[in-house]
Coordinates of C-alpha atoms and ligand atoms in Angstrom, one line a residue:
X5 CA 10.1 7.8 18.0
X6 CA 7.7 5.9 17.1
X7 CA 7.4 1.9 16.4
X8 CA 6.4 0.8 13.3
X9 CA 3.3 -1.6 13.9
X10 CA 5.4 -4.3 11.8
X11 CA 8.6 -4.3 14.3
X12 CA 6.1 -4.6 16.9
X13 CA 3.7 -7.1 15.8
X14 CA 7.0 -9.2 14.4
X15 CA 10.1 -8.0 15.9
X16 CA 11.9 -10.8 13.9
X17 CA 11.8 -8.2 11.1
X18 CA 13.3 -5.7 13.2
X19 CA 16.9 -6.4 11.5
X20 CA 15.2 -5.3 8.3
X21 CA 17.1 -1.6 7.7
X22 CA 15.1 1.5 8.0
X23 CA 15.4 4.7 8.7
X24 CA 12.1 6.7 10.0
X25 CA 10.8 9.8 7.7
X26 CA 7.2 9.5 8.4
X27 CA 4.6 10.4 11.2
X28 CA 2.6 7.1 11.9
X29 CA 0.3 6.3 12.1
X30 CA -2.1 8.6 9.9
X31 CA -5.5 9.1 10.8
X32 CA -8.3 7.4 9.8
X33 CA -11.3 9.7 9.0
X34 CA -15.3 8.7 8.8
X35 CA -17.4 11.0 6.5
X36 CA -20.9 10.1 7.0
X37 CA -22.5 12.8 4.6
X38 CA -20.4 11.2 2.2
X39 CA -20.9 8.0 2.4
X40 CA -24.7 8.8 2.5
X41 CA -24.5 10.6 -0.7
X42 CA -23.2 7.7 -2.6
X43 CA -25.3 5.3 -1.1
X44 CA -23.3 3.3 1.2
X45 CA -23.2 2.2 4.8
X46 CA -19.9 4.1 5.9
X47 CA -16.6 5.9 4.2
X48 CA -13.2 6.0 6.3
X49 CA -10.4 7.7 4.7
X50 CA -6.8 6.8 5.6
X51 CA -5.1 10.1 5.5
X52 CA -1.9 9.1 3.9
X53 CA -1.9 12.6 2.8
X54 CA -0.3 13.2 6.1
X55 CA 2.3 10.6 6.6
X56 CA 4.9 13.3 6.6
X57 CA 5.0 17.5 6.8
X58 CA 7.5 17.8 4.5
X59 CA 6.0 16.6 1.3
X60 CA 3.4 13.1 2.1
X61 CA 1.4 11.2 0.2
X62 CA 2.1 7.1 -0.4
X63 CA 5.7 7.1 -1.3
X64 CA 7.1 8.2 2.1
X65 CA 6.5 4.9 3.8
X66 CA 8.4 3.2 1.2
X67 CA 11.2 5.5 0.9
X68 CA 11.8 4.6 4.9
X69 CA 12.6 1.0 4.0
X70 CA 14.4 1.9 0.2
X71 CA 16.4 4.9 1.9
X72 CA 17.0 3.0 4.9
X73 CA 18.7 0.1 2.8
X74 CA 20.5 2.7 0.2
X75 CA 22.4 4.6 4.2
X76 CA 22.7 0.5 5.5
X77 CA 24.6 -0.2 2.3
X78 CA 26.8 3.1 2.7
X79 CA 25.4 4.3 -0.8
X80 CA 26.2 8.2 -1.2
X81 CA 23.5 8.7 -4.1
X82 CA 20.1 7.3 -4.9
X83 CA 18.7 6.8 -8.8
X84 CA 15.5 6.6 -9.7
X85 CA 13.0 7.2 -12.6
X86 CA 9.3 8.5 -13.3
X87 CA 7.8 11.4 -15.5
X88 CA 8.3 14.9 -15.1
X89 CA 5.5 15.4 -12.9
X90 CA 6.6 12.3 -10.9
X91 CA 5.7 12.4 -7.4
X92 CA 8.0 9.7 -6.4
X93 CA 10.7 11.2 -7.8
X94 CA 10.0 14.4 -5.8
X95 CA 9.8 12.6 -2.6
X96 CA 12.8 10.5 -3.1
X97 CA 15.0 13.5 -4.1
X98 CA 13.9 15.8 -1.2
X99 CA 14.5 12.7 1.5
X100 CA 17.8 11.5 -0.1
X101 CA 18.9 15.4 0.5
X102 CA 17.3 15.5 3.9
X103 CA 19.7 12.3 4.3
X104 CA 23.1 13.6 3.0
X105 CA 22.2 11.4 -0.4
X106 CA 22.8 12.8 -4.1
X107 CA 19.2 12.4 -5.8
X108 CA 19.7 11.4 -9.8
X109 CA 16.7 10.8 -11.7
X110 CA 15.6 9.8 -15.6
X111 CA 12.7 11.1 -16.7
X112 CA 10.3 11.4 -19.4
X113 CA 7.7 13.9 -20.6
X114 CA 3.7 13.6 -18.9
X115 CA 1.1 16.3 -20.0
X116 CA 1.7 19.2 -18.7
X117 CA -0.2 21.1 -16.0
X118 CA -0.1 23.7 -13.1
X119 CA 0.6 21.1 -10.7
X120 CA 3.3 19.2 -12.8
X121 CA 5.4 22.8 -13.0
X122 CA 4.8 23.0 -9.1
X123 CA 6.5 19.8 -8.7
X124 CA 9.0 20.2 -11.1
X125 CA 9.7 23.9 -8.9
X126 CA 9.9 22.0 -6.0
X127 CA 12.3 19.4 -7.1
X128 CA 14.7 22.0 -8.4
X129 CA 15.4 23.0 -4.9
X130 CA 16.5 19.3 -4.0
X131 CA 19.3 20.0 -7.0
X132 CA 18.5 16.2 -8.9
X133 CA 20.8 15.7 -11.4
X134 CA 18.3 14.9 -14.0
X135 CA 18.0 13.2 -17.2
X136 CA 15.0 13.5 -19.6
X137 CA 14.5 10.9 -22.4
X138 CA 11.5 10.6 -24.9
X139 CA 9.9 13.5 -26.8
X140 CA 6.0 13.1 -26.6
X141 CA 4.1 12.7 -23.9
X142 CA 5.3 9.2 -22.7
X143 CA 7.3 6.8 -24.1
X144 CA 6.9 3.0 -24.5
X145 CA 8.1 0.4 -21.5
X146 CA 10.2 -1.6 -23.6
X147 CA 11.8 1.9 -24.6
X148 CA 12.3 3.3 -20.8
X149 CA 13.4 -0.1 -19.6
X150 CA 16.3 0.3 -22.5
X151 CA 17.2 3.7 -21.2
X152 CA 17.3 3.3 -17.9
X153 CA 19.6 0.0 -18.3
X154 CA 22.0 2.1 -20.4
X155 CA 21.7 4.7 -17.9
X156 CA 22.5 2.7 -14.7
X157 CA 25.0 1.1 -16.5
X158 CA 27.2 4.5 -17.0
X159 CA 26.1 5.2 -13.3
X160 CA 28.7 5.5 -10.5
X161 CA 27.7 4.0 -7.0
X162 CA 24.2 3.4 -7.9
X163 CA 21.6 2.7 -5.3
X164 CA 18.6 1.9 -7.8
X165 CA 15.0 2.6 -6.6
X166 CA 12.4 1.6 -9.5
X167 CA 9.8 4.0 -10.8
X168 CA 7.4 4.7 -7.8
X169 CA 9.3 2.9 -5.6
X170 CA 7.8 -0.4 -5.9
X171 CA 10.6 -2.7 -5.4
X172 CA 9.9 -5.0 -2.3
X173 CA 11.4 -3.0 0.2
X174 CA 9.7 0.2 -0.4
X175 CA 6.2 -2.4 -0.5
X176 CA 7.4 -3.4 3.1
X177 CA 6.0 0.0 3.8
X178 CA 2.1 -0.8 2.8
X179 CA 3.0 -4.3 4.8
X180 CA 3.3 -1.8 7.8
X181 CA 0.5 0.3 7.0
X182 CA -2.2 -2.8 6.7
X183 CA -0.6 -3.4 9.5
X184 CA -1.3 0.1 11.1
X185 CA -4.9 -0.6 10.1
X186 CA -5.2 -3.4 11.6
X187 CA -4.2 -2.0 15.2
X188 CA -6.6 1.3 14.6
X189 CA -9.4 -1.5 13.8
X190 CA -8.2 -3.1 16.6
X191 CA -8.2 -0.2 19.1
X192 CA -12.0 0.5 17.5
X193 CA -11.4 3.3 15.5
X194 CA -13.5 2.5 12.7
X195 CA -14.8 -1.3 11.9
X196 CA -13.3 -3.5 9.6
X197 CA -14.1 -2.5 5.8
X198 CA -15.4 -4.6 3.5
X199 CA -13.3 -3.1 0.9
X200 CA -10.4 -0.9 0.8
X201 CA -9.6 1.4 -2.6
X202 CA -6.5 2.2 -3.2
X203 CA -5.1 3.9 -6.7
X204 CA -3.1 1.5 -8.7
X205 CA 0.1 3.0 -10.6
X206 CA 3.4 0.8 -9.9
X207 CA 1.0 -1.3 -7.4
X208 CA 3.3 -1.5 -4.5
X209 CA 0.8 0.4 -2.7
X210 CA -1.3 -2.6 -4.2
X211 CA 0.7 -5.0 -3.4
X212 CA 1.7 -4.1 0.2
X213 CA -1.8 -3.9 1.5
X214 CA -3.1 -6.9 -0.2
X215 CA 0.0 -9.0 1.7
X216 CA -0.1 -7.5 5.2
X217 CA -4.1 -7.6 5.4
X218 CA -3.3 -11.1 4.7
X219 CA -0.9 -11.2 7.4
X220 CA -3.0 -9.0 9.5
X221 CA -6.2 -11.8 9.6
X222 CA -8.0 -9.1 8.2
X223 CA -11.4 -10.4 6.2
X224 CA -11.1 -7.2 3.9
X225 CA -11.3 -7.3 0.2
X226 CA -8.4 -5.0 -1.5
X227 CA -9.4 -3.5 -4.7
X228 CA -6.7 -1.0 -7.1
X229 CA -7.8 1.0 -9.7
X230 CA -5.9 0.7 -12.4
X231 CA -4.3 4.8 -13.6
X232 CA -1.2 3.3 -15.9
X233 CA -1.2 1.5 -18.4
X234 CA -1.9 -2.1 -18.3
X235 CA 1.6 -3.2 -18.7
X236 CA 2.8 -1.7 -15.4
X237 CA -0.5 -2.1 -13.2
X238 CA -1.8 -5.8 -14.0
X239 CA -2.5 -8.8 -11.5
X240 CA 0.6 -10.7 -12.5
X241 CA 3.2 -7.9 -11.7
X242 CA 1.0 -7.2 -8.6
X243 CA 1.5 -10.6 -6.8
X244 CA 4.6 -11.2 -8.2
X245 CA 5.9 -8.3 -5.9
X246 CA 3.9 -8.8 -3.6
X247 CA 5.7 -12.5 -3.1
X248 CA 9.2 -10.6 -3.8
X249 CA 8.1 -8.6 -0.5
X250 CA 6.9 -11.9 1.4
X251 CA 10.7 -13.7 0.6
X252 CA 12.2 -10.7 2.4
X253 CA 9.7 -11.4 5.2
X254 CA 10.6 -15.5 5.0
X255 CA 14.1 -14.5 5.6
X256 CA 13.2 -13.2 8.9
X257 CA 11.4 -16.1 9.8
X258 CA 8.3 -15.0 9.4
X259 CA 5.6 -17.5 7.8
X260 CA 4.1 -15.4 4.7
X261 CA 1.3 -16.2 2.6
X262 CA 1.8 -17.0 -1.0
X263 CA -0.1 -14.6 -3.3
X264 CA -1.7 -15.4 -6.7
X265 CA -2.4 -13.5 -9.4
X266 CA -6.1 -14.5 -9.3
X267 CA -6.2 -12.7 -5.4
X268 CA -5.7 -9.5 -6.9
X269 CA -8.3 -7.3 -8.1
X270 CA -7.6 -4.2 -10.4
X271 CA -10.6 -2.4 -11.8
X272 CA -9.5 -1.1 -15.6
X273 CA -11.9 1.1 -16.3
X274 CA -11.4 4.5 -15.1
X275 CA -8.1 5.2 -16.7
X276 CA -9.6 7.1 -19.9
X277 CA -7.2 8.3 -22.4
X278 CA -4.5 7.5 -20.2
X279 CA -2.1 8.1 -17.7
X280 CA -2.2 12.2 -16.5
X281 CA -5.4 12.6 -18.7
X282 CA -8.4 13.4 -16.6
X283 CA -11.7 11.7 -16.9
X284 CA -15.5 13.7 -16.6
X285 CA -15.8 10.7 -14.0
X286 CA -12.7 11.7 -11.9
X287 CA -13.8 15.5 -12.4
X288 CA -16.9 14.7 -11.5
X289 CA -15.9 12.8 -8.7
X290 CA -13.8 15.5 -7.4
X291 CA -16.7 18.3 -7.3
X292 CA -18.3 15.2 -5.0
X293 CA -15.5 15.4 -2.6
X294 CA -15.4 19.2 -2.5
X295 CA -18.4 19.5 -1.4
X296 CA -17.3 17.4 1.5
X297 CA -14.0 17.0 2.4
X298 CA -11.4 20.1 2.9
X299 CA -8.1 18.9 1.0
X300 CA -8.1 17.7 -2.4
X301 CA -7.8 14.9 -5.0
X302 CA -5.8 15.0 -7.8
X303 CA -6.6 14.6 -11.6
X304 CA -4.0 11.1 -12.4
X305 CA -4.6 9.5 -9.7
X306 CA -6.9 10.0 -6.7
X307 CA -10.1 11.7 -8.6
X308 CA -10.1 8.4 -10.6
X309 CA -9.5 6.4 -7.9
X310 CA -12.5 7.7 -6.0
X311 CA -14.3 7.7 -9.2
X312 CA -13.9 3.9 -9.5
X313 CA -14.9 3.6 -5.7
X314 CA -18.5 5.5 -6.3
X315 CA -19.1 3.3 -9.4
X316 CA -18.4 0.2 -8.0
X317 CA -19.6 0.9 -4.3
X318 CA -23.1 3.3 -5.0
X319 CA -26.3 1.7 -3.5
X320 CA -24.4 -1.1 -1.9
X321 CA -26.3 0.4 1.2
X322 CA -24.5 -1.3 4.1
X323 CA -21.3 -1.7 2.8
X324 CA -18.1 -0.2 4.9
X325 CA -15.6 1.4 2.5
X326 CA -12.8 2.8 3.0
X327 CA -11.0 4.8 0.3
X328 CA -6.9 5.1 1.0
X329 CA -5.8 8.4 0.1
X330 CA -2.6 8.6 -1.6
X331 CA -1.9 12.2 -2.3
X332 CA 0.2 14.1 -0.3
X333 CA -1.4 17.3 1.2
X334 CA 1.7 19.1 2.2
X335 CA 2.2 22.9 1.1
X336 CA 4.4 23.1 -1.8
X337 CA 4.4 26.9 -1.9
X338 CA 7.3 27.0 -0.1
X339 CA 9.5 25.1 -2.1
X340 CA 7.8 26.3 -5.5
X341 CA 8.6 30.2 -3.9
X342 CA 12.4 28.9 -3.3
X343 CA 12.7 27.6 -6.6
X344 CA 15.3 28.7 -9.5
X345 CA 14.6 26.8 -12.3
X346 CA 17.0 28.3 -15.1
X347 CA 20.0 27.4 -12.5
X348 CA 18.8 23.9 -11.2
X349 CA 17.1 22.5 -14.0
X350 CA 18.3 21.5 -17.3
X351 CA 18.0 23.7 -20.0
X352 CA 15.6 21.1 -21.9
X353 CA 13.2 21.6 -19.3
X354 CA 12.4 25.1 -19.9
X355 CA 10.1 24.8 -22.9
X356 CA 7.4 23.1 -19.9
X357 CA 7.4 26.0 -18.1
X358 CA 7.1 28.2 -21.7
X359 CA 4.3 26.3 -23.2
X360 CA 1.9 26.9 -20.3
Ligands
PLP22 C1 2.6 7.2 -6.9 C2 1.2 7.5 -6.6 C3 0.2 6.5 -6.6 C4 0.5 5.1 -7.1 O1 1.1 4.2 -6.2 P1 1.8 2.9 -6.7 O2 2.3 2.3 -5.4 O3 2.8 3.3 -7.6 O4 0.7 2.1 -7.3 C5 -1.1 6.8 -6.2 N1 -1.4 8.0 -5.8 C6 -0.5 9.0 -5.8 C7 -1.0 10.4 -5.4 C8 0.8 8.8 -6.2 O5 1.7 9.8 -6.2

């Protein structure tokens, strides 16, 4: 086992519950070629990809502090929400079944691809009692927020984890992974960047690193690009979670920083026609990354993400980047081989899987 570099650094915060799923901490990859091609002084990528082999990508780390609190509060089932193609909602069903916990999830409709249908296969095998609302391809906030009130209202035993697990625990996770940074930068695996991008959905991801690279000393600038819509990824809801996560913190005794809205920065111009709708800038940037890099970005989040990092970062010659990747590069084939969608999947579903 492991330490997380939080429980070491401040092992006041060791009574915070937790329950390790993840293999920290990831690597931390240079790619000079890379970084030459788009005109900057170096490129480190955080493999987040790899923080578990089951399924990985960002939403592990927080499920270690949101699944750890759901078992510490003797919950038996875990509820949660995203669109049909969510990968939160995959990871949190297939770790609440790893941990003897009944996944439930509402969701709504996304557009439709290959890799939306592998997800969906792959959450059938966790058997998610499942819920879809809304008929087009998303629905508004205001709407969800109404659903998923009625929803958790009707709900028995609810452990309630928000939509891409951004509630302050699960953004104690990206406290640890600053953190985790901080110790590689430390042990001199790469320099400190001058700028970190990270993809900005629910912005705990956001949120967490821009609070422990505070609490870390580090002089790094955090920067999210924006993939949602601007009433879910904004500075406001950003540092207001962000401070959420610092109270838990306080209550351990730990002196936190305060974080304002005006500390966060969130680039809004890479989200195109919206969320799950790919950009010629993230395709583009993608065909970049190919060319260099053996595992792969995805279309909603990461290809845009990296897209806004050679937009804002090309020809800043001596600049040190480094680009967190938040996709997980486990092998779904598995899972999507195991699958049997007509028995674990509601019946509503099927018309995904028919209009491909
Ligand atoms: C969920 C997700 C994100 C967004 O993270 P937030 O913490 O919700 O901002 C980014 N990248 C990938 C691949 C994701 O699945």
């Amino acid at each position: 086992m492991t330490q997380l570099e939080l429980f070491r650094r401040f092992p006041q915060t060791e009574q915070l519950a937790h329950v390790e799923l993840a293999e920290l901490p990831t690597p931390v990859v240079a790619h000079e070629q890379l970084a030459h091609e788009i005109g900057i002084g170096g490129l480190w990528v955080k493999r987040d990809d790899r923080t578990a082999s089951l399924y990985g990508g960002n939403k592990v780390r927080k499920l270690e502090f949101l699944l750890g609190d759901a078992i510490d509060q003797n919950r038996s089932r875990v509820w949660t929400v995203g669109a049909i193609g969510s990968h939160h909602v995959l990871a949190t069903s297939l770790y609440a079944r790893q941990l003897g916990l009944q996944p439930h999830a509402l969701q709504f409709p996304q557009p439709v691809t290959d890799h939306v249908l592998d997800v969906l296969r792959a959450l059938s095998t966790t058997r998610p009692r499942l819920q879809l609302v809304g008929s087009k391809h998303t629905l508004p906030v205001k709407m969800l927020q109404k659903h998923v009130k009625d929803w958790l209202s009707r709900a028995h035993d609810p452990y309630y984890i928000p939509g891409g697990g951004s509630a302050p625990r699960g953004v104690l996770g990206y406290v640890n992974a600053a953190l985790e940074l901080a110790h590689q930068i430390d042990e001199g695996e790469l320099p400190c960047p001058d700028v970190i991008y990270v993809a900005a959905g629910t912005c705990g991801t956001l949120a967490g690193l821009v609070l422990g690279t505070r609490l870390a000393g580090l002089v790094t600038r955090v920067v999210g690009v924006r993939v949602v819509d601007k009433i879910i990824a904004n500075p406001m809801i950003t540092a207001n979670l962000a401070n959420r996560t610092g109270d838990l913190l306080r209550d351990c005794g730990l002196g936190v920083p305060k974080i304002r809205a005006r500390d966060i920065e969130i680039i809004d111009d890479q989200i195109g026609d919206g969320y799950g709708e790919p950009t010629s800038a993230g395709e583009a940037a993608m065909r970049m990354w190919d060319e260099h890099i053996d595992f792969k970005l995805d279309p909603t989040y990461t290809a845009k993400t990296f897209a806004g990092l050679i937009d804002q970062t090309s020809g800043g010659d001596d600049q040190r980047v480094l680009y967190w990747h938040t996709l997980s590069s486990a092998d779904l084939s598995e899972l999507v081989d195991q699958s049997d969608i007509d028995a674990d999947l509601p019946p509503e579903y099927r018309r995904f899987f028919e209009e491909r």
